[in-house]
Amino acid sequence: MRFNISDSFAQAVEESIQTNISLASYNTFRFAYCAEYFAIANTLESLKALLQWANHFDLPVTMIGGGSNLLITADIPGLVIINRLLGMHAKDRGGNVVTLTVAAGENWHHVVDYAVNKGWFGIENLALIPGTVGAAPVQNIGAYGVEIKDVLARVQVINTASGDVHWINALDCGFAYRDSHFKHQWKDTRLITAVELSLKKKGSLTLSYGGLSNILKPEPTLKEVFELVCRVRDEKLPDPKKLANAGSFFKNPIVSEAQHVDLKKRFPTMVSFPFEGNFKLAAGWLIDQAGWKGKQYQGVGVYDKQALVLVNYSDDTAQSLLALETQIQASVFDLYGVLLEREPVRLPSEAVVEDVLI
Ligand SMILES: Cc1cc2nc3c(=O)[nH]c(=O)nc-3n(C[C@H](O)[C@H](O)[C@H](O)COP(=O)(O)OP(=O)(O)OC[C@H]3O[C@@H](n4cnc5c(N)ncnc54)[C@H](O)[C@@H]3O)c2cc1C
C-alpha cells in the first residue's frame, strides 16, 4: 500500500461517507437505486483516502461522473464515489500545439466551450456531450466524425489497489469505437483522474460527417462549427434535465461488406457508412424503420425525434426499460438479422456483484 495519508485527513474523509444514498440525481435516467456507501471526491487526496477506506473493508468501488452513460438496474454494493476533481491548465508547446490538462471531474462541454473561445481546434465537434472529462475516454466519446482519441495525448490514472497515480499514453488505452481498456481489463482497477488534450492553434475542421457541411456556409469558422453542433444537438436530442435519458441507447452496429450488400438490396434507403473495412449501420434508422419511434411502454419509451434514444418518463426502476430494450433488439434482429448492443454501462457491474456474493 502506498496511499501515504495522514490519520486525521483519513478520518475526516471517512466521516464524509454516507450510507444508503439514492442515486436518482446522479444518473440521467433518474432511476432511484441506492449506493450502499456514498462519497464525493473533490481532490486527489480525498479520492486516495476513499480508496484506502474501501480497501480496508474489502469493498468494491464504483466511480460515477455525470451519470449520463449509465443504466443502473439495482442498488450498488460497496462504495460509490462521485468524481468532482476540478482544475484545468493550458501549456503552449510552441509551434501549433497547445496542451490542455484537465482534472477528471470537470464538465466536458465546459472544456469544449473554453477551447473554442481560446481559438483552439480539435474538440469543437464534441460540444454538448454531457458528463465529465474523466468518463470521456472510457467509451472514447465521439460525434460528427471526431473521437476523443483523436486529440488525447495522455490519461492520468489512479490504481485503486495501491493508490499509485501515473500517466498512460493514449496509444496504450485500447481505444476503438465507443470502447477502451477502461471498459474491460482496467474496469474498476484504474480510475481516470486527469486527461491531457493536444489541441491546435491552427487546425482543419471536420465537416464530412452527419451532414454538417450541407448546413454550414462555405469555409466556416471554428466558432460557427461549434455553434452549429450545439444547435443540431439541441434540436435532435432530449435535454436530460427535462426528459430523463442517457443519449444513444444502442451502438451503431458494424457489419461485413457482404452483409451490407445484402441489406442494401433489401433496404435501399438504409443509412450506413464505410468503417474500417466494414460498414457501420445507423442504429436509429433500423429502430425507426422497425416502427419504434415515439412508442411508449410502461413509463418509458423511444424518443419521438430520435429513435436511438430511450427515455424515462416516470419510472423509478429500470425493469420497463430493460423489457423495452429486449423487445427492440428482438424486432431489429428479426427484420435485419443484426444484433443491437447497448451503449450505456450497466451498474452494478457483474464483477462488483460477484465480489459481494463470494
Ligand atoms: C443527451 C445525451 C447525449 C449524448 N451524446 C453522446 C455523444 O454524442 N457521443 C458519446 O460518445 N456519448 C454521448 N452520450 C453519453 C455520455 O454523455 C458520455 O458517455 C459521457 O462521456 C459520460 O460521462 P459521465 O461523466 O456522465 O459518465 P458516467 O455515466 O458517470 O460513467 C460512465 C462509465 O464510466 C465510468 N467512469 C466514470 N468516470 C470515470 C473515471 N474518472 N475513471 C474511470 N471510469 C469512470 C463509470 O463507472 C461508468 O462505467 C450522451 C448522453 C446523453 C444523456
GROMACS .gro file of C-alpha atoms and ligand atoms in nm:
model
  411
    1MET     CA    1   0.000   0.000   0.000
    2ARG     CA    2   0.139   0.339  -0.095
    3PHE     CA    3  -0.151   0.565  -0.004
    4ASN     CA    4   0.052   0.778   0.245
    5ILE     CA    5  -0.240   0.959   0.402
    6SER     CA    6  -0.233   1.122   0.744
    7ASP     CA    7  -0.467   0.971   1.005
    8SER     CA    8  -0.652   1.298   1.066
    9PHE     CA    9  -0.721   1.350   0.694
   10ALA     CA   10  -0.830   0.988   0.650
   11GLN     CA   11  -1.065   1.027   0.947
   12ALA     CA   12  -1.220   1.346   0.803
   13VAL     CA   13  -1.277   1.172   0.471
   14GLU     CA   14  -1.424   0.868   0.645
   15GLU     CA   15  -1.669   1.093   0.826
   16SER     CA   16  -1.791   1.228   0.491
   17ILE     CA   17  -1.902   0.881   0.375
   18GLN     CA   18  -2.279   0.837   0.381
   19THR     CA   19  -2.482   0.517   0.372
   20ASN     CA   20  -2.779   0.410   0.164
   21ILE     CA   21  -2.799   0.719  -0.056
   22SER     CA   22  -3.039   0.738  -0.353
   23LEU     CA   23  -2.861   0.778  -0.687
   24ALA     CA   24  -3.168   0.928  -0.860
   25SER     CA   25  -2.997   1.263  -0.906
   26TYR     CA   26  -2.665   1.103  -1.004
   27ASN     CA   27  -2.782   0.925  -1.321
   28THR     CA   28  -2.958   1.094  -1.611
   29PHE     CA   29  -3.213   0.809  -1.641
   30ARG     CA   30  -3.305   0.909  -1.284
   31PHE     CA   31  -3.351   0.551  -1.163
   32ALA     CA   32  -3.375   0.562  -0.785
   33TYR     CA   33  -3.144   0.281  -0.675
   34CYS     CA   34  -2.917   0.333  -0.374
   35ALA     CA   35  -2.544   0.329  -0.310
   36GLU     CA   36  -2.454   0.120  -0.004
   37TYR     CA   37  -2.179   0.374   0.076
   38PHE     CA   38  -2.155   0.710  -0.097
   39ALA     CA   39  -1.893   0.986  -0.108
   40ILE     CA   40  -1.784   1.277  -0.323
   41ALA     CA   41  -1.414   1.312  -0.415
   42ASN     CA   42  -1.318   1.679  -0.456
   43THR     CA   43  -0.942   1.628  -0.451
   44LEU     CA   44  -0.693   1.360  -0.545
   45GLU     CA   45  -0.605   1.326  -0.176
   46SER     CA   46  -0.966   1.262  -0.077
   47LEU     CA   47  -1.001   1.010  -0.361
   48LYS     CA   48  -0.692   0.828  -0.229
   49ALA     CA   49  -0.834   0.826   0.123
   50LEU     CA   50  -1.167   0.690  -0.002
   51LEU     CA   51  -0.994   0.410  -0.192
   52GLN     CA   52  -0.785   0.328   0.113
   53TRP     CA   53  -1.101   0.310   0.325
   54ALA     CA   54  -1.278   0.083   0.072
   55ASN     CA   55  -0.970  -0.142   0.050
   56HIS     CA   56  -0.952  -0.165   0.427
   57PHE     CA   57  -1.308  -0.300   0.440
   58ASP     CA   58  -1.264  -0.500   0.118
   59LEU     CA   59  -1.546  -0.313  -0.052
   60PRO     CA   60  -1.589  -0.278  -0.429
   61VAL     CA   61  -1.562   0.076  -0.567
   62THR     CA   62  -1.772   0.230  -0.844
   63MET     CA   63  -1.694   0.573  -0.984
   64ILE     CA   64  -1.968   0.794  -1.129
   65GLY     CA   65  -1.907   1.120  -1.315
   66GLY     CA   66  -2.218   1.286  -1.458
   67GLY     CA   67  -2.415   0.959  -1.470
   68SER     CA   68  -2.506   1.027  -1.835
   69ASN     CA   69  -2.395   0.692  -1.970
   70LEU     CA   70  -2.533   0.463  -1.701
   71LEU     CA   71  -2.808   0.209  -1.677
   72ILE     CA   72  -2.841   0.140  -1.304
   73THR     CA   73  -3.057  -0.167  -1.251
   74ALA     CA   74  -3.015  -0.245  -0.879
   75ASP     CA   75  -2.871  -0.100  -0.558
   76ILE     CA   76  -2.492  -0.071  -0.585
   77PRO     CA   77  -2.296  -0.262  -0.320
   78GLY     CA   78  -1.975  -0.110  -0.181
   79LEU     CA   79  -1.858   0.249  -0.218
   80VAL     CA   80  -1.987   0.478  -0.493
   81ILE     CA   81  -1.753   0.773  -0.549
   82ILE     CA   82  -1.880   1.081  -0.731
   83ASN     CA   83  -1.592   1.238  -0.920
   84ARG     CA   84  -1.563   1.613  -0.866
   85LEU     CA   85  -1.187   1.659  -0.918
   86LEU     CA   86  -1.152   2.010  -1.063
   87GLY     CA   87  -0.883   2.212  -1.236
   88MET     CA   88  -0.752   2.297  -1.581
   89HIS     CA   89  -0.413   2.409  -1.706
   90ALA     CA   90  -0.303   2.506  -2.059
   91LYS     CA   91   0.052   2.499  -2.190
   92ASP     CA   92   0.168   2.644  -2.520
   93ARG     CA   93   0.407   2.387  -2.666
   94GLY     CA   94   0.539   2.629  -2.927
   95GLY     CA   95   0.457   2.583  -3.294
   96ASN     CA   96   0.096   2.493  -3.344
   97VAL     CA   97   0.025   2.285  -3.034
   98VAL     CA   98  -0.141   2.368  -2.702
   99THR     CA   99  -0.179   2.101  -2.437
  100LEU     CA  100  -0.475   2.129  -2.206
  101THR     CA  101  -0.452   1.927  -1.887
  102VAL     CA  102  -0.791   1.886  -1.724
  103ALA     CA  103  -0.895   1.720  -1.398
  104ALA     CA  104  -1.138   1.434  -1.444
  105GLY     CA  105  -1.436   1.587  -1.261
  106GLU     CA  106  -1.461   1.892  -1.489
  107ASN     CA  107  -1.766   1.916  -1.713
  108TRP     CA  108  -1.673   1.805  -2.066
  109HIS     CA  109  -1.881   2.065  -2.250
  110HIS     CA  110  -1.730   2.349  -2.044
  111VAL     CA  111  -1.387   2.237  -2.161
  112VAL     CA  112  -1.501   2.236  -2.525
  113ASP     CA  113  -1.653   2.582  -2.481
  114TYR     CA  114  -1.329   2.708  -2.321
  115ALA     CA  115  -1.110   2.565  -2.600
  116VAL     CA  116  -1.330   2.709  -2.876
  117ASN     CA  117  -1.328   3.053  -2.711
  118LYS     CA  118  -0.948   3.038  -2.699
  119GLY     CA  119  -0.948   2.953  -3.072
  120TRP     CA  120  -0.804   2.603  -3.022
  121PHE     CA  121  -0.908   2.333  -3.270
  122GLY     CA  122  -0.981   1.966  -3.210
  123ILE     CA  123  -1.286   1.914  -2.988
  124GLU     CA  124  -1.547   2.151  -3.137
  125ASN     CA  125  -1.746   1.858  -3.286
  126LEU     CA  126  -1.773   1.705  -2.937
  127ALA     CA  127  -1.970   2.001  -2.800
  128LEU     CA  128  -2.268   1.940  -2.570
  129ILE     CA  129  -2.182   1.579  -2.489
  130PRO     CA  130  -2.293   1.556  -2.125
  131GLY     CA  131  -2.076   1.423  -1.844
  132THR     CA  132  -1.729   1.459  -1.703
  133VAL     CA  133  -1.386   1.478  -1.862
  134GLY     CA  134  -1.276   1.160  -1.679
  135ALA     CA  135  -1.551   0.946  -1.830
  136ALA     CA  136  -1.489   1.072  -2.185
  137PRO     CA  137  -1.201   0.830  -2.259
  138VAL     CA  138  -1.389   0.536  -2.101
  139GLN     CA  139  -1.611   0.493  -2.405
  140ASN     CA  140  -1.394   0.710  -2.632
  141ILE     CA  141  -1.674   0.965  -2.681
  142GLY     CA  142  -1.744   1.059  -3.037
  143ALA     CA  143  -1.971   1.273  -3.253
  144TYR     CA  144  -1.973   1.418  -3.606
  145GLY     CA  145  -1.664   1.228  -3.720
  146VAL     CA  146  -1.440   1.309  -3.420
  147GLU     CA  147  -1.350   1.092  -3.121
  148ILE     CA  148  -1.163   1.199  -2.807
  149LYS     CA  149  -0.881   0.961  -2.902
  150ASP     CA  150  -0.801   1.194  -3.194
  151VAL     CA  151  -0.683   1.467  -2.954
  152LEU     CA  152  -0.594   1.273  -2.641
  153ALA     CA  153  -0.222   1.266  -2.557
  154ARG     CA  154  -0.223   1.101  -2.213
  155VAL     CA  155  -0.457   0.988  -1.937
  156GLN     CA  156  -0.371   1.014  -1.568
  157VAL     CA  157  -0.499   0.723  -1.360
  158ILE     CA  158  -0.504   0.609  -1.001
  159ASN     CA  159  -0.455   0.241  -0.927
  160THR     CA  160  -0.743   0.150  -0.695
  161ALA     CA  161  -0.543  -0.117  -0.511
  162SER     CA  162  -0.217   0.072  -0.448
  163GLY     CA  163  -0.316   0.440  -0.472
  164ASP     CA  164  -0.035   0.494  -0.727
  165VAL     CA  165  -0.100   0.779  -0.970
  166HIS     CA  166   0.063   0.769  -1.312
  167TRP     CA  167   0.017   0.874  -1.674
  168ILE     CA  168  -0.066   0.633  -1.958
  169ASN     CA  169  -0.001   0.719  -2.320
  170ALA     CA  170  -0.327   0.741  -2.516
  171LEU     CA  171  -0.193   0.491  -2.771
  172ASP     CA  172  -0.185   0.225  -2.496
  173CYS     CA  173  -0.550   0.267  -2.390
  174GLY     CA  174  -0.704   0.033  -2.650
  175PHE     CA  175  -0.932   0.297  -2.799
  176ALA     CA  176  -1.189   0.179  -3.052
  177TYR     CA  177  -1.545   0.276  -3.147
  178ARG     CA  178  -1.712   0.355  -2.809
  179ASP     CA  179  -1.455   0.136  -2.638
  180SER     CA  180  -1.129   0.133  -2.443
  181HIS     CA  181  -0.941  -0.079  -2.186
  182PHE     CA  182  -1.127   0.121  -1.918
  183LYS     CA  183  -1.439  -0.078  -2.007
  184HIS     CA  184  -1.258  -0.412  -1.984
  185GLN     CA  185  -0.923  -0.506  -1.824
  186TRP     CA  186  -0.888  -0.171  -1.642
  187LYS     CA  187  -1.251  -0.151  -1.529
  188ASP     CA  188  -1.269  -0.062  -1.157
  189THR     CA  189  -0.890  -0.106  -1.119
  190ARG     CA  190  -0.778   0.221  -1.281
  191LEU     CA  191  -0.978   0.538  -1.235
  192ILE     CA  192  -0.909   0.837  -1.455
  193THR     CA  193  -0.801   1.143  -1.256
  194ALA     CA  194  -0.698   1.379  -1.540
  195VAL     CA  195  -0.651   1.393  -1.915
  196GLU     CA  196  -0.408   1.578  -2.140
  197LEU     CA  197  -0.553   1.702  -2.468
  198SER     CA  198  -0.336   1.808  -2.759
  199LEU     CA  199  -0.511   2.093  -2.944
  200LYS     CA  200  -0.413   2.301  -3.244
  201LYS     CA  201  -0.389   2.679  -3.271
  202LYS     CA  202  -0.443   2.649  -3.647
  203GLY     CA  203  -0.634   2.341  -3.748
  204SER     CA  204  -0.866   2.195  -4.004
  205LEU     CA  205  -1.234   2.142  -3.932
  206THR     CA  206  -1.402   1.802  -3.967
  207LEU     CA  207  -1.723   1.866  -4.158
  208SER     CA  208  -1.774   1.546  -4.354
  209TYR     CA  209  -1.987   1.355  -4.107
  210GLY     CA  210  -2.355   1.388  -4.020
  211GLY     CA  211  -2.423   1.642  -4.292
  212LEU     CA  212  -2.255   1.935  -4.113
  213SER     CA  213  -2.117   2.070  -4.442
  214ASN     CA  214  -2.464   2.075  -4.601
  215ILE     CA  215  -2.591   2.316  -4.337
  216LEU     CA  216  -2.282   2.534  -4.298
  217LYS     CA  217  -2.186   2.822  -4.526
  218PRO     CA  218  -1.858   2.770  -4.718
  219GLU     CA  219  -1.538   2.800  -4.511
  220PRO     CA  220  -1.698   2.816  -4.167
  221THR     CA  221  -1.506   2.931  -3.861
  222LEU     CA  222  -1.427   2.720  -3.556
  223LYS     CA  223  -1.695   2.904  -3.359
  224GLU     CA  224  -1.956   2.852  -3.632
  225VAL     CA  225  -1.898   2.476  -3.631
  226PHE     CA  226  -1.922   2.468  -3.250
  227GLU     CA  227  -2.247   2.666  -3.257
  228LEU     CA  228  -2.396   2.451  -3.531
  229VAL     CA  229  -2.313   2.130  -3.343
  230CYS     CA  230  -2.482   2.275  -3.032
  231ARG     CA  231  -2.789   2.380  -3.233
  232VAL     CA  232  -2.827   2.046  -3.414
  233ARG     CA  233  -2.788   1.853  -3.089
  234ASP     CA  234  -3.037   2.078  -2.910
  235GLU     CA  235  -3.293   2.012  -3.183
  236LYS     CA  236  -3.234   1.637  -3.205
  237LEU     CA  237  -3.161   1.516  -2.853
  238PRO     CA  238  -3.368   1.545  -2.535
  239ASP     CA  239  -3.216   1.752  -2.253
  240PRO     CA  240  -3.172   1.503  -1.965
  241LYS     CA  241  -3.272   1.778  -1.719
  242LYS     CA  242  -3.617   1.787  -1.882
  243LEU     CA  243  -3.659   1.427  -2.003
  244ALA     CA  244  -3.454   1.150  -1.842
  245ASN     CA  245  -3.230   0.965  -2.091
  246ALA     CA  246  -2.871   0.852  -2.148
  247GLY     CA  247  -2.825   0.961  -2.510
  248SER     CA  248  -2.785   0.686  -2.770
  249PHE     CA  249  -2.906   0.366  -2.610
  250PHE     CA  250  -2.754   0.138  -2.875
  251LYS     CA  251  -2.423   0.145  -3.059
  252ASN     CA  252  -2.429   0.165  -3.437
  253PRO     CA  253  -2.379  -0.200  -3.540
  254ILE     CA  254  -2.083  -0.287  -3.760
  255VAL     CA  255  -2.141  -0.544  -4.037
  256SER     CA  256  -1.923  -0.706  -4.304
  257GLU     CA  257  -1.923  -0.585  -4.663
  258ALA     CA  258  -2.117  -0.896  -4.774
  259GLN     CA  259  -2.388  -0.844  -4.510
  260HIS     CA  260  -2.402  -0.477  -4.605
  261VAL     CA  261  -2.456  -0.560  -4.976
  262ASP     CA  262  -2.735  -0.800  -4.882
  263LEU     CA  263  -2.906  -0.549  -4.651
  264LYS     CA  264  -2.878  -0.268  -4.908
  265LYS     CA  265  -3.052  -0.489  -5.167
  266ARG     CA  266  -3.341  -0.546  -4.929
  267PHE     CA  267  -3.345  -0.194  -4.779
  268PRO     CA  268  -3.206   0.051  -5.039
  269THR     CA  269  -3.267   0.359  -4.821
  270MET     CA  270  -3.080   0.213  -4.520
  271VAL     CA  271  -2.834   0.464  -4.372
  272SER     CA  272  -2.477   0.333  -4.341
  273PHE     CA  273  -2.114   0.448  -4.353
  274PRO     CA  274  -1.792   0.272  -4.455
  275PHE     CA  275  -1.598   0.191  -4.137
  276GLU     CA  276  -1.250   0.037  -4.115
  277GLY     CA  277  -1.309  -0.210  -4.400
  278ASN     CA  278  -1.663  -0.288  -4.283
  279PHE     CA  279  -1.986  -0.085  -4.263
  280LYS     CA  280  -2.145   0.096  -3.972
  281LEU     CA  281  -2.526   0.097  -3.982
  282ALA     CA  282  -2.728   0.382  -3.833
  283ALA     CA  283  -2.899   0.206  -3.540
  284GLY     CA  284  -3.151   0.492  -3.519
  285TRP     CA  285  -3.264   0.420  -3.876
  286LEU     CA  286  -3.304   0.046  -3.806
  287ILE     CA  287  -3.513   0.113  -3.494
  288ASP     CA  288  -3.716   0.386  -3.662
  289GLN     CA  289  -3.796   0.167  -3.965
  290ALA     CA  290  -3.894  -0.117  -3.732
  291GLY     CA  291  -4.172   0.115  -3.613
  292TRP     CA  292  -4.044   0.208  -3.266
  293LYS     CA  293  -4.005   0.586  -3.285
  294GLY     CA  294  -4.231   0.758  -3.032
  295LYS     CA  295  -4.362   0.430  -2.885
  296GLN     CA  296  -4.425   0.429  -2.509
  297TYR     CA  297  -4.416   0.131  -2.276
  298GLN     CA  298  -4.497   0.140  -1.904
  299GLY     CA  299  -4.340   0.473  -1.808
  300VAL     CA  300  -4.053   0.457  -2.058
  301GLY     CA  301  -4.032   0.492  -2.436
  302VAL     CA  302  -3.849   0.567  -2.759
  303TYR     CA  303  -3.785   0.940  -2.815
  304ASP     CA  304  -4.012   1.078  -3.086
  305LYS     CA  305  -3.740   1.284  -3.261
  306GLN     CA  306  -3.458   1.026  -3.249
  307ALA     CA  307  -3.532   0.653  -3.226
  308LEU     CA  308  -3.184   0.577  -3.092
  309VAL     CA  309  -3.265   0.746  -2.761
  310LEU     CA  310  -3.472   0.568  -2.498
  311VAL     CA  311  -3.637   0.793  -2.240
  312ASN     CA  312  -3.776   0.753  -1.892
  313TYR     CA  313  -4.098   0.946  -1.836
  314SER     CA  314  -4.179   0.834  -1.484
  315ASP     CA  315  -4.016   0.510  -1.369
  316ASP     CA  316  -3.807   0.473  -1.053
  317THR     CA  317  -3.677   0.133  -1.155
  318ALA     CA  318  -3.518   0.001  -1.473
  319GLN     CA  319  -3.744  -0.301  -1.527
  320SER     CA  320  -3.963  -0.150  -1.802
  321LEU     CA  321  -3.659  -0.008  -1.979
  322LEU     CA  322  -3.487  -0.347  -1.978
  323ALA     CA  323  -3.804  -0.505  -2.120
  324LEU     CA  324  -3.826  -0.237  -2.389
  325GLU     CA  325  -3.460  -0.291  -2.477
  326THR     CA  326  -3.522  -0.665  -2.526
  327GLN     CA  327  -3.827  -0.602  -2.745
  328ILE     CA  328  -3.640  -0.355  -2.967
  329GLN     CA  329  -3.339  -0.587  -3.001
  330ALA     CA  330  -3.567  -0.880  -3.096
  331SER     CA  331  -3.762  -0.685  -3.355
  332VAL     CA  332  -3.449  -0.536  -3.517
  333PHE     CA  333  -3.288  -0.880  -3.525
  334ASP     CA  334  -3.598  -1.038  -3.684
  335LEU     CA  335  -3.608  -0.771  -3.952
  336TYR     CA  336  -3.242  -0.722  -4.039
  337GLY     CA  337  -3.051  -1.009  -3.871
  338VAL     CA  338  -2.846  -0.750  -3.679
  339LEU     CA  339  -2.795  -0.756  -3.303
  340LEU     CA  340  -2.805  -0.418  -3.131
  341GLU     CA  341  -2.556  -0.373  -2.849
  342ARG     CA  342  -2.632  -0.142  -2.556
  343GLU     CA  343  -2.415   0.169  -2.521
  344PRO     CA  344  -2.470   0.283  -2.157
  345VAL     CA  345  -2.281   0.094  -1.887
  346ARG     CA  346  -2.494  -0.129  -1.666
  347LEU     CA  347  -2.442  -0.091  -1.291
  348PRO     CA  348  -2.379  -0.259  -1.060
  349SER     CA  349  -2.120  -0.429  -1.276
  350GLU     CA  350  -2.117  -0.808  -1.268
  351ALA     CA  351  -1.770  -0.803  -1.107
  352VAL     CA  352  -1.898  -0.591  -0.818
  353VAL     CA  353  -2.198  -0.819  -0.760
  354GLU     CA  354  -1.977  -1.133  -0.778
  355ASP     CA  355  -1.731  -0.977  -0.530
  356VAL     CA  356  -2.009  -0.925  -0.281
  357LEU     CA  357  -2.156  -1.274  -0.330
  358ILE     CA  358  -1.824  -1.453  -0.269
  359LIG     C1  359  -2.832   1.362  -2.420
  359LIG     C2  360  -2.706   1.279  -2.428
  359LIG     C3  361  -2.627   1.284  -2.542
  359LIG     C4  362  -2.510   1.207  -2.552
  359LIG     N1  363  -2.436   1.216  -2.665
  359LIG     C5  364  -2.322   1.143  -2.677
  359LIG     C6  365  -2.241   1.150  -2.796
  359LIG     O1  366  -2.272   1.224  -2.889
  359LIG     N2  367  -2.130   1.074  -2.802
  359LIG     C7  368  -2.090   0.993  -2.700
  359LIG     O2  369  -1.987   0.927  -2.712
  359LIG     N3  370  -2.163   0.986  -2.585
  359LIG     C8  371  -2.277   1.057  -2.572
  359LIG     N4  372  -2.353   1.048  -2.458
  359LIG     C9  373  -2.311   0.957  -2.349
  359LIG    C10  374  -2.233   1.026  -2.234
  359LIG     O3  375  -2.258   1.163  -2.230
  359LIG    C11  376  -2.081   1.004  -2.246
  359LIG     O4  377  -2.051   0.867  -2.249
  359LIG    C12  378  -2.005   1.068  -2.129
  359LIG     O5  379  -1.866   1.060  -2.151
  359LIG    C13  380  -2.039   1.006  -1.994
  359LIG     O6  381  -1.981   1.086  -1.894
  359LIG     P1  382  -2.029   1.076  -1.744
  359LIG     O7  383  -1.937   1.157  -1.660
  359LIG     O8  384  -2.173   1.109  -1.734
  359LIG     O9  385  -2.004   0.921  -1.715
  359LIG     P2  386  -2.086   0.823  -1.620
  359LIG    O10  387  -2.218   0.794  -1.683
  359LIG    O11  388  -2.086   0.875  -1.482
  359LIG    O12  389  -1.996   0.692  -1.624
  359LIG    C14  390  -1.987   0.614  -1.742
  359LIG    C15  391  -1.889   0.497  -1.717
  359LIG    O13  392  -1.759   0.548  -1.696
  359LIG    C16  393  -1.710   0.510  -1.567
  359LIG     N5  394  -1.636   0.626  -1.516
  359LIG    C17  395  -1.686   0.748  -1.490
  359LIG     N6  396  -1.587   0.830  -1.452
  359LIG    C18  397  -1.472   0.759  -1.454
  359LIG    C19  398  -1.336   0.788  -1.426
  359LIG     N7  399  -1.296   0.909  -1.387
  359LIG     N8  400  -1.244   0.688  -1.438
  359LIG    C20  401  -1.283   0.564  -1.478
  359LIG     N9  402  -1.410   0.529  -1.506
  359LIG    C21  403  -1.504   0.627  -1.495
  359LIG    C22  404  -1.832   0.478  -1.486
  359LIG    O14  405  -1.803   0.387  -1.380
  359LIG    C23  406  -1.921   0.415  -1.592
  359LIG    O15  407  -1.880   0.283  -1.616
  359LIG    C24  408  -2.472   1.124  -2.444
  359LIG    C25  409  -2.550   1.119  -2.328
  359LIG    C26  410  -2.667   1.196  -2.320
  359LIG    C27  411  -2.751   1.192  -2.196
   0.00000   0.00000   0.00000
